[in-house]
Short mmCIF file of C-alpha atoms in Angstrom, two decimals:
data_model
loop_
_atom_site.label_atom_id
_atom_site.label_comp_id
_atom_site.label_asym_id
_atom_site.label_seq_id
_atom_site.Cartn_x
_atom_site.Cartn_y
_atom_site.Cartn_z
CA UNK A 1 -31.68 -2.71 3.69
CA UNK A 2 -33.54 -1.06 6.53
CA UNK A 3 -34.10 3.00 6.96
CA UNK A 4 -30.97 2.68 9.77
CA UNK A 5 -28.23 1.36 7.52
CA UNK A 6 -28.96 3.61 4.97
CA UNK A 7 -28.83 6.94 6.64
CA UNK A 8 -26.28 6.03 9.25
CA UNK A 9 -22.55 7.66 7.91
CA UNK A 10 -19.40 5.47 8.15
CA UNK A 11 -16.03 7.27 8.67
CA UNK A 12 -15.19 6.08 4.84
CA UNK A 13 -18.20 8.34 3.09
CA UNK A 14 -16.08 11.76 3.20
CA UNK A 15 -12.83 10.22 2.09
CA UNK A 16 -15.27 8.51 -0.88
CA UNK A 17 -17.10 11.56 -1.66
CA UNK A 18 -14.23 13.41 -1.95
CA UNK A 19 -12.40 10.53 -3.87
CA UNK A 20 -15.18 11.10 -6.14
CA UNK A 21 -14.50 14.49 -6.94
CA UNK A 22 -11.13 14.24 -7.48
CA UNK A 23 -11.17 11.67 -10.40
CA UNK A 24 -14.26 13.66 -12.10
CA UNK A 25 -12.28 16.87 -12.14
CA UNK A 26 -8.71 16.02 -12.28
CA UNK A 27 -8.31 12.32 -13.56
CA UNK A 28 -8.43 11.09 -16.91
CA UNK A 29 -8.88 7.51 -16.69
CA UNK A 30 -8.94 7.25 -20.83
CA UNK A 31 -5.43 8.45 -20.36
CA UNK A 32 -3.72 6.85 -18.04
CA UNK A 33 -4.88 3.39 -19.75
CA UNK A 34 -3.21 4.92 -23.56
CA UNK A 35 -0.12 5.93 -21.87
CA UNK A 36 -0.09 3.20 -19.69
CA UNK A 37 0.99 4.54 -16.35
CA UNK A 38 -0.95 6.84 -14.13
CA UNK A 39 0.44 10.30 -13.69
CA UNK A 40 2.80 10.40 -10.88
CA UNK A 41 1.20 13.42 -9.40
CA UNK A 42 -1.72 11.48 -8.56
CA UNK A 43 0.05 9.97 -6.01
CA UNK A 44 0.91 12.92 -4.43
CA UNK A 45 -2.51 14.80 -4.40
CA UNK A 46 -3.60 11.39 -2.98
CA UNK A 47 -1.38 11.82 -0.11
CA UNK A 48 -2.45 15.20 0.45
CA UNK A 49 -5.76 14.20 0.75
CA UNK A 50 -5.22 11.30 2.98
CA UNK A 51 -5.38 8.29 0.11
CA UNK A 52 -1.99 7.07 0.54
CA UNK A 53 -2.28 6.77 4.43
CA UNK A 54 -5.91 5.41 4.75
CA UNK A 55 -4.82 3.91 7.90
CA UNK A 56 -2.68 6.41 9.25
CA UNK A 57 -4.22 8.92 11.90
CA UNK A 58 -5.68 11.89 10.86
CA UNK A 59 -2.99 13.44 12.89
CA UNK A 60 0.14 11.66 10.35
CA UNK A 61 -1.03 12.89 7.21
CA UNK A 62 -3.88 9.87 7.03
CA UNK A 63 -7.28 9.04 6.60
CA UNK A 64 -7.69 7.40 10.17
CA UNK A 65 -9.43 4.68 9.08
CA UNK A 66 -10.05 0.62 10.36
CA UNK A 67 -9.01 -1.30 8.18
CA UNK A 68 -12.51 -2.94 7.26
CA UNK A 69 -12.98 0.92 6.23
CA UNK A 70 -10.20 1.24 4.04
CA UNK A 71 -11.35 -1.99 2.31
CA UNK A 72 -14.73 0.32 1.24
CA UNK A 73 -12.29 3.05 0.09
CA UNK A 74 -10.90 0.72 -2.22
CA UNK A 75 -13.61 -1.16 -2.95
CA UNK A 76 -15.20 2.14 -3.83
CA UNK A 77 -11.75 3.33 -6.12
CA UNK A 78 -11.96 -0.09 -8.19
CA UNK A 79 -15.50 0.74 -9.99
CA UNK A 80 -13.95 4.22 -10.48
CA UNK A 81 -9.87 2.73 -11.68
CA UNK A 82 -9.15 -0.49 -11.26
CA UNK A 83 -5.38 0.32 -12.06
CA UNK A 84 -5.48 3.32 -9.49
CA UNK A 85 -7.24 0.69 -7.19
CA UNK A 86 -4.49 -1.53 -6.98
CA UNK A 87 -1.98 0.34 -6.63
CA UNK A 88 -3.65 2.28 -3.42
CA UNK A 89 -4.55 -1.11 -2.06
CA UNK A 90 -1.42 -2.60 -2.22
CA UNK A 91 0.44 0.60 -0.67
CA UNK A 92 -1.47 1.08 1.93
CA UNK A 93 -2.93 -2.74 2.70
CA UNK A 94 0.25 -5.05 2.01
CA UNK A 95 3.28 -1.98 1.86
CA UNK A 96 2.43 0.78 4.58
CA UNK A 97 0.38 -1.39 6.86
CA UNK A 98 2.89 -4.02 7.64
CA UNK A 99 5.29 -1.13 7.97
CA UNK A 100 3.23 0.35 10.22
CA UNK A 101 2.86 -3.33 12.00
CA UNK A 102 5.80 -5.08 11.57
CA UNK A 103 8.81 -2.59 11.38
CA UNK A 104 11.15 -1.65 13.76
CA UNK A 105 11.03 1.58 15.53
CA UNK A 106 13.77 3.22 13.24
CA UNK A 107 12.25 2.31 10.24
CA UNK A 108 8.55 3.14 11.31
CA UNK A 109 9.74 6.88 11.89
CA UNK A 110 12.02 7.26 8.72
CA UNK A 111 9.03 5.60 6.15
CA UNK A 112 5.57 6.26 7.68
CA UNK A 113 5.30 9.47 7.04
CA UNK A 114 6.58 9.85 3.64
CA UNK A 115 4.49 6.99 2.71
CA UNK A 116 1.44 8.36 4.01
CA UNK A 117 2.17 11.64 2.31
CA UNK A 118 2.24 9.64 -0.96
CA UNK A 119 6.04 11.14 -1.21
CA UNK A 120 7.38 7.22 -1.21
CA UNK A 121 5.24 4.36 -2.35
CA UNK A 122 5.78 0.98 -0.85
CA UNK A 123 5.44 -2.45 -3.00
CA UNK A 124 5.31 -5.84 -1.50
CA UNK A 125 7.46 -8.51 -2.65
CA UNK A 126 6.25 -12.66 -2.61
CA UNK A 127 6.39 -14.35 -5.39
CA UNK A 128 9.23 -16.20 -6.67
CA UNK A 129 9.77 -18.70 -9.25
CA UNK A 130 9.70 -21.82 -7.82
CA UNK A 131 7.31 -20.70 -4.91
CA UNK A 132 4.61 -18.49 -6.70
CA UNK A 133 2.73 -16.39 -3.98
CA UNK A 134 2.89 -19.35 -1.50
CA UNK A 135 5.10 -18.33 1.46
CA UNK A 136 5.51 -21.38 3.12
CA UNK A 137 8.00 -22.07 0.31
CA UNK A 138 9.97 -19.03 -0.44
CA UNK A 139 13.63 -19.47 -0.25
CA UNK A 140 14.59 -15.85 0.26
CA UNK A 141 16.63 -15.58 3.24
CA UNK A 142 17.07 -12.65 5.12
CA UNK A 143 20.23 -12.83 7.81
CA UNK A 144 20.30 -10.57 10.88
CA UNK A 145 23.45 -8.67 11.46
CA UNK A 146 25.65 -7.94 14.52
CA UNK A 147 24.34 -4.14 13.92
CA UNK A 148 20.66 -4.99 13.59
CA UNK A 149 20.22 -4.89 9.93
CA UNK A 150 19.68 -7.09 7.49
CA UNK A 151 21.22 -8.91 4.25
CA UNK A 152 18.46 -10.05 1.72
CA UNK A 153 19.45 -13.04 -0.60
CA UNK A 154 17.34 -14.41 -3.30
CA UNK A 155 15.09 -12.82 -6.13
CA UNK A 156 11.12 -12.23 -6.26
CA UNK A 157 8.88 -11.45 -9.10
CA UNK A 158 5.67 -9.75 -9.93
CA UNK A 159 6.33 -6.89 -7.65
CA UNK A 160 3.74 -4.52 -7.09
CA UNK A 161 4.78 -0.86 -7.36
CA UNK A 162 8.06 -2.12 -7.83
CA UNK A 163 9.51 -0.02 -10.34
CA UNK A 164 8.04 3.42 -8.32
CA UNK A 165 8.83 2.51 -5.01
CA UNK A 166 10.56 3.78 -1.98
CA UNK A 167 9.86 0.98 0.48
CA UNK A 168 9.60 -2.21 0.04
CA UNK A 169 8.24 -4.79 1.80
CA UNK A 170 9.89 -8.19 1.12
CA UNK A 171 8.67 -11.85 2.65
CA UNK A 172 11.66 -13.77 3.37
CA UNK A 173 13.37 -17.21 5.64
CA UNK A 174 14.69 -14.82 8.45
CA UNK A 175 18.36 -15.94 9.77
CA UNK A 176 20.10 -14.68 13.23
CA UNK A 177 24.16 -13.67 13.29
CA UNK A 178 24.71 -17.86 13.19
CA UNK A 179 22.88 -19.08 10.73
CA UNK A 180 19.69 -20.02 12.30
CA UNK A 181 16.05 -19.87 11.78
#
């Protein structure tokens, strides 16, 4: 590594340094692992601090990071909690991100904030029996209404965050008002 690269700072150092000093001081990794669930509250200082919007702006409760950055962030979290790293990484990389990407208007405005607050988690919903995580073969089916919204049909497994979440994002066959892809 050359003198450059190792004094130049990346936008991810302060949210890792400070990372750092919250699990010395105020998590117990020891445990979370006996009573196998880590502490809600945790989610919620996270959010505070930026953790549970890592690709939020600044400005919306979040860390303002790219997303290459947010990938050190967690990167950094998994030597520190593995468990702790997952569930960040799938909130913010799989849940809140294709939120932020993928929803529509309404929904951006009632869940992005909240989620980036670490007030509402968000899982993310593939896998299903006969398709595993491949999505070219799910058979969910989501069908567009004459109001806009949507009716899901069919059932997924392994859901992370699933039992604590308030958003979900869910892959699925989507349908229009007559039946078509």
């Amino acid at each position: 590594m050359n003198s450059t690269s190792e004094t130049t700072s990346r936008p991810s150092d302060p949210v890792i340094a400070d990372m750092r000093h919250f699990l010395k001081e105020r998590y117990d990794a020891n445990l979370a692992d006996t009573r196998r669930s880590i502490p809600p509250h945790i989610f919620t200082e996270f959010g505070r601090r930026g953790y549970a919007g890592l690709l939020m702006p600044k400005d919306r409760n979040g860390s303002g990071l790219s997303l290459g950055e947010a990938f050190r962030v967690i990167r950094f979290l998994s030597i520190a909690d593995l468990s702790i790293a997952v569930a960040i990484g799938l909130h913010n990389i799989l849940g809140l991100r294709a939120i932020m990407l993928f929803a529509s208007a309404p929904a951006r405005s009632a869940l992005e904030d909240d989620c980036a607050r670490g007030f509402r988690l968000c899982a993310f919903a593939l896998t299903e029996t006969d398709a595993g995580s491949d999505p070219r073969r799910i058979t969910t089916k989501a069908h567009r209404q004459a109001d806009g919204s949507w009716i899901l049909n069919g059932s997924k497994q392994w859901t992370g965050l699933g039992a604590w979440c308030g958003a979900m994002v869910t892959f699925a066959r989507a349908y229009d008002e007559a039946n078509r892809p």
